[in-house]
PDB file of C-alpha atoms in Angstrom:
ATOM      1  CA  UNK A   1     170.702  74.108 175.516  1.00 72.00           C
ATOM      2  CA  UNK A   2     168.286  72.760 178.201  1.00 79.00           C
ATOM      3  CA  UNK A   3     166.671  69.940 178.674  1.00 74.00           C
ATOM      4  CA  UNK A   4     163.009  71.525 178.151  1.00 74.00           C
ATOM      5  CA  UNK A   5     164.115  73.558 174.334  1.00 64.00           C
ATOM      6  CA  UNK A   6     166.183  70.171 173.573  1.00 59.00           C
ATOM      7  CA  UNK A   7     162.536  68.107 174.272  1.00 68.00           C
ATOM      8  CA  UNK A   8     160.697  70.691 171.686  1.00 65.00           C
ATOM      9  CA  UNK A   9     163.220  70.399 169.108  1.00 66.00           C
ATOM     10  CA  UNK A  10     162.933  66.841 169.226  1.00 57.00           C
ATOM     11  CA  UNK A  11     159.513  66.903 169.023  1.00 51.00           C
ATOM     12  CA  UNK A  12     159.356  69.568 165.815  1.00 53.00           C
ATOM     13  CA  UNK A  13     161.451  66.909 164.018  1.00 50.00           C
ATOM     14  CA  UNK A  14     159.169  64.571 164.799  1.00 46.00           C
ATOM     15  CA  UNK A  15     156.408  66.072 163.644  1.00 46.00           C
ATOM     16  CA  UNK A  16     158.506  67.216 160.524  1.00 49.00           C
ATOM     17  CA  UNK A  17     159.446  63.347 159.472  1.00 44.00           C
ATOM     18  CA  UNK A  18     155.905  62.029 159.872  1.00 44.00           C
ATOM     19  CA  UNK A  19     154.797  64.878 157.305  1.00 45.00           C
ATOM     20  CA  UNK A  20     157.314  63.896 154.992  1.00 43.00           C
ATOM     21  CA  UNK A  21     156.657  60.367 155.299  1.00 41.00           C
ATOM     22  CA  UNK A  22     152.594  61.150 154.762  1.00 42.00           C
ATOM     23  CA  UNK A  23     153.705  63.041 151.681  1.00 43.00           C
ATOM     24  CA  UNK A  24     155.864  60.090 149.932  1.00 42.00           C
ATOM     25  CA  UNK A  25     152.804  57.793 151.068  1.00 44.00           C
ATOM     26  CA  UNK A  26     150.661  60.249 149.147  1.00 39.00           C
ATOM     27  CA  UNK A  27     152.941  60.482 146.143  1.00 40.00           C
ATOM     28  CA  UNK A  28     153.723  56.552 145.839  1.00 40.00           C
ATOM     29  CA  UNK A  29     149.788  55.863 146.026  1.00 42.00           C
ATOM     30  CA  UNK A  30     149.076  57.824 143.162  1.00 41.00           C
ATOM     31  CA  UNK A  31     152.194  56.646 141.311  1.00 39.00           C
ATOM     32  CA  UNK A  32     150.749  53.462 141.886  1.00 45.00           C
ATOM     33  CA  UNK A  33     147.768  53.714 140.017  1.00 47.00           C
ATOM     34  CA  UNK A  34     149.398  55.530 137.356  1.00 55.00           C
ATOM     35  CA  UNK A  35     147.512  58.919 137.598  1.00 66.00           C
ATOM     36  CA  UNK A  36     144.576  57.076 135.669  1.00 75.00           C
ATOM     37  CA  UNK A  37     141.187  58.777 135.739  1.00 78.00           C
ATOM     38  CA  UNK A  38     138.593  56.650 136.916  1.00 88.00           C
ATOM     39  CA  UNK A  39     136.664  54.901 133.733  1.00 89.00           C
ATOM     40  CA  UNK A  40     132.683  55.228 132.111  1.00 88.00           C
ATOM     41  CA  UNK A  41     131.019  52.483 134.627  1.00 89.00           C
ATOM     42  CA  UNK A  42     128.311  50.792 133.106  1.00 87.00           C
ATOM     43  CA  UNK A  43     125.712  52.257 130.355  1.00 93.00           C
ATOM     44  CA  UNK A  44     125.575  55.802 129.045  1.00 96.00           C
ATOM     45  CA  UNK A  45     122.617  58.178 129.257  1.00 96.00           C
ATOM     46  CA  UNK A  46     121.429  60.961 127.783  1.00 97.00           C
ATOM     47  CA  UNK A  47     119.293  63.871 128.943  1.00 96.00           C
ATOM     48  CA  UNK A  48     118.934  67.655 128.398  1.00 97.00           C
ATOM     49  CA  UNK A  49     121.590  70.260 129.547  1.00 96.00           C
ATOM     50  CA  UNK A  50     122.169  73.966 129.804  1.00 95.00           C
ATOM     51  CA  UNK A  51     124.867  76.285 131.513  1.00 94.00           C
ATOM     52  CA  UNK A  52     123.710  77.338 134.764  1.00 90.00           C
ATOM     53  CA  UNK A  53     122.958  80.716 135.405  1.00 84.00           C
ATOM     54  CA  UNK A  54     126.433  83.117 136.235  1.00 82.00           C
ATOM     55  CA  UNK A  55     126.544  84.218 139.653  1.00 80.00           C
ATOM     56  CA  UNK A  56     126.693  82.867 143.149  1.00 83.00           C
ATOM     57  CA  UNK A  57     130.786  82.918 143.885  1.00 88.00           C
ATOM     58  CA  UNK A  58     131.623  82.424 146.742  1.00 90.00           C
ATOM     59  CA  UNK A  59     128.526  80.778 148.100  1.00 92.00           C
ATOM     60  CA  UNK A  60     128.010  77.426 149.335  1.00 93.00           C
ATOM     61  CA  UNK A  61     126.093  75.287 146.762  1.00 94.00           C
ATOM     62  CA  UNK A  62     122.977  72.686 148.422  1.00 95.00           C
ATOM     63  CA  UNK A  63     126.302  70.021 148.225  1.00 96.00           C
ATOM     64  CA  UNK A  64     128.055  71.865 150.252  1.00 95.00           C
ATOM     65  CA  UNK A  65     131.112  73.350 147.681  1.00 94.00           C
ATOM     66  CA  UNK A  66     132.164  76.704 147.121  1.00 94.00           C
ATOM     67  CA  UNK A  67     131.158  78.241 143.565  1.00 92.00           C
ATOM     68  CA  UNK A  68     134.215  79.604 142.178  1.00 93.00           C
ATOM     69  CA  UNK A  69     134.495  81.236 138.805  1.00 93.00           C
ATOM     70  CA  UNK A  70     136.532  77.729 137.500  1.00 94.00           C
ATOM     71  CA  UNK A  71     134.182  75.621 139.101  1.00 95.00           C
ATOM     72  CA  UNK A  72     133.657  72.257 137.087  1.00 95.00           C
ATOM     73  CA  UNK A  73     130.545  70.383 138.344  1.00 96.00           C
ATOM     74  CA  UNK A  74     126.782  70.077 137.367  1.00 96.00           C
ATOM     75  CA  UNK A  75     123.630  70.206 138.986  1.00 95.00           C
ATOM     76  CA  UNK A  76     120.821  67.809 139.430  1.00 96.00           C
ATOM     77  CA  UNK A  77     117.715  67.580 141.320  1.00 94.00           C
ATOM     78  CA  UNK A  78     118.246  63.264 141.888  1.00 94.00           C
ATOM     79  CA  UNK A  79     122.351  62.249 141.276  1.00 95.00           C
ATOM     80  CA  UNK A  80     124.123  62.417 145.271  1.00 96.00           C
ATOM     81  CA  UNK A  81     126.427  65.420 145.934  1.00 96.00           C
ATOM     82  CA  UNK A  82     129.724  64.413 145.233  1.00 96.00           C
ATOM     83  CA  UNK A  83     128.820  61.476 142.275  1.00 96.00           C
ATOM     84  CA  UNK A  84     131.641  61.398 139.888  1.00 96.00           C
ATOM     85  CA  UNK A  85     130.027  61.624 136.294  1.00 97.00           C
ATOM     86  CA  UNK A  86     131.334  61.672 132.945  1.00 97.00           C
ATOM     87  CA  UNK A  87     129.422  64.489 131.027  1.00 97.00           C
ATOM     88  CA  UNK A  88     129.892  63.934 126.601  1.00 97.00           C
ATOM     89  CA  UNK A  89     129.165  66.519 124.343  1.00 97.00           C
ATOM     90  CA  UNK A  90     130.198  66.273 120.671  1.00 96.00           C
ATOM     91  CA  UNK A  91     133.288  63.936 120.576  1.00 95.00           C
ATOM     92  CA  UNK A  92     134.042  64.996 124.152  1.00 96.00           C
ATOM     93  CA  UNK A  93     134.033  63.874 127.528  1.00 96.00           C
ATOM     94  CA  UNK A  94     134.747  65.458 130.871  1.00 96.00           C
ATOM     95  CA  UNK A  95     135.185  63.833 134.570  1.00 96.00           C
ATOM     96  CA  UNK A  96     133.319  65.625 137.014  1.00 97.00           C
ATOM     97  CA  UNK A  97     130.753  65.928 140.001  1.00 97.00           C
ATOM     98  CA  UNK A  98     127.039  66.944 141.330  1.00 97.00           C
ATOM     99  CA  UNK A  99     127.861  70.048 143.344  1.00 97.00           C
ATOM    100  CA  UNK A 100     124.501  71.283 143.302  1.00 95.00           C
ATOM    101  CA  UNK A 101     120.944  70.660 143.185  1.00 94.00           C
ATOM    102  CA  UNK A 102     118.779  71.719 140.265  1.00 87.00           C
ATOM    103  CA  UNK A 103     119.079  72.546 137.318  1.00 81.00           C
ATOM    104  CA  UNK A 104     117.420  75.938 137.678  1.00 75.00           C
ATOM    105  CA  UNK A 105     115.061  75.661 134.572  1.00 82.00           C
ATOM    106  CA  UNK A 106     112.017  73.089 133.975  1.00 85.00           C
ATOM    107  CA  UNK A 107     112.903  70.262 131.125  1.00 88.00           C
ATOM    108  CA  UNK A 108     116.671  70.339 132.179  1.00 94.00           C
ATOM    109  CA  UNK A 109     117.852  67.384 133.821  1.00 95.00           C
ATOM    110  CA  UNK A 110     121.463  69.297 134.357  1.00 96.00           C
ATOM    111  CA  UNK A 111     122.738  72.738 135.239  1.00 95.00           C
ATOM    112  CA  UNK A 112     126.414  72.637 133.505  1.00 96.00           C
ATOM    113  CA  UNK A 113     129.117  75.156 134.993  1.00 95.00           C
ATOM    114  CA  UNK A 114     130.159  77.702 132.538  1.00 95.00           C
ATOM    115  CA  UNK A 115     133.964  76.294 132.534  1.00 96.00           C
ATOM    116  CA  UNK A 116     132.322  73.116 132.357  1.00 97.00           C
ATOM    117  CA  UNK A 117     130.230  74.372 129.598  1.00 97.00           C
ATOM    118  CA  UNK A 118     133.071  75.896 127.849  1.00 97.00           C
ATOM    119  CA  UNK A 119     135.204  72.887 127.988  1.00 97.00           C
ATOM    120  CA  UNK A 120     132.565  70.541 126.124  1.00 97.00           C
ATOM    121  CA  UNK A 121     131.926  73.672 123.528  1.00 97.00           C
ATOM    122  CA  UNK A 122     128.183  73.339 124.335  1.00 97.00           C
ATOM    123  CA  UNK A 123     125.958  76.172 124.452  1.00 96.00           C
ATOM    124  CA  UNK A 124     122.478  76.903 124.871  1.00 94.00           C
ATOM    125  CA  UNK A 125     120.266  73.808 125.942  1.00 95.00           C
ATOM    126  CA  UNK A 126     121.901  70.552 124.435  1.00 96.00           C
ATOM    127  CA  UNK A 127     121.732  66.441 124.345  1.00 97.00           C
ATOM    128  CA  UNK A 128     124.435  65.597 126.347  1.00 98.00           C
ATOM    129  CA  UNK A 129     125.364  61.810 127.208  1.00 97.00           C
ATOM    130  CA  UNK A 130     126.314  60.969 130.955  1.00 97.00           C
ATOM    131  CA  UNK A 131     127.580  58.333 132.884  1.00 96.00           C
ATOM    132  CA  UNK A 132     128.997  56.981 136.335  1.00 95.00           C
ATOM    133  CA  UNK A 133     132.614  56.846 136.789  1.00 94.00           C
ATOM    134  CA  UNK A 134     134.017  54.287 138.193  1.00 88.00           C
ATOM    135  CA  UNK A 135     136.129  53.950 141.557  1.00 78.00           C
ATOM    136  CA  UNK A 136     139.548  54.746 141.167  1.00 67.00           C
TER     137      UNK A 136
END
């Protein structure tokens, strides 16, 4: 073996043990908090919701994110890209985020994804409740 293949290996395995020692760093840190979902932060709101329009996959929203067909996120015209929100509907409550501006029709304060949509069983234009999560 010579000296210049022997440095490379060495430096492969270095590389190697730092990822695994990222990855148990990553792992511990969530064991840590116990996989908890950040809670409801402060008062809950309500405004007007709809499902958002189909269409757009693939293309970047205003926030930046790829719409996907299982994309879960809303969209409002004020809330900062990337807010985690709880959105309730009927008993039930989902985590999730402002990846987009809008909604697309007047009276609407949010644009709901249709997975989002499905998951909370609402349809048409509904009172939802909302509120800020809190920081993990």
């Amino acid at each position: 073996m010579t000296p210049r293949l022997a440095q490379r290996e060495l430096g492969l395995a270095a590389v190697a043990l730092l990822a695994a020692v990222a990855s148990l760093a990553l792992v511990n840190d969530r064991s840590d908090r116990g996989g908890a979902l950040p809670q409801p932060a402060g008062a809950w709101h309500s405004a007007l919701a709809g499902v958002r329009p189909i269409g757009g996959f693939g293309r970047r929203t205003a926030c930046g994110e790829v719409l996907r067909p299982a994309t879960l996120g809303v969209s409002h015209p004020v809330l900062p890209c990337g807010a985690k929100i709880y959105i309730g509907f009927d008993g039930r409550h989902v985590l999730t985020q402002v990846i987009d501006r809008g909604p697309s029709v007047p009276g609407r304060e949010f644009d709901l994804t249709a997975p989002l949509a499905d998951r909370l069983r609402l349809a048409g234009i509904q009172r939802v409740s909302w509120a800020y999560a809190s920081a993990p």
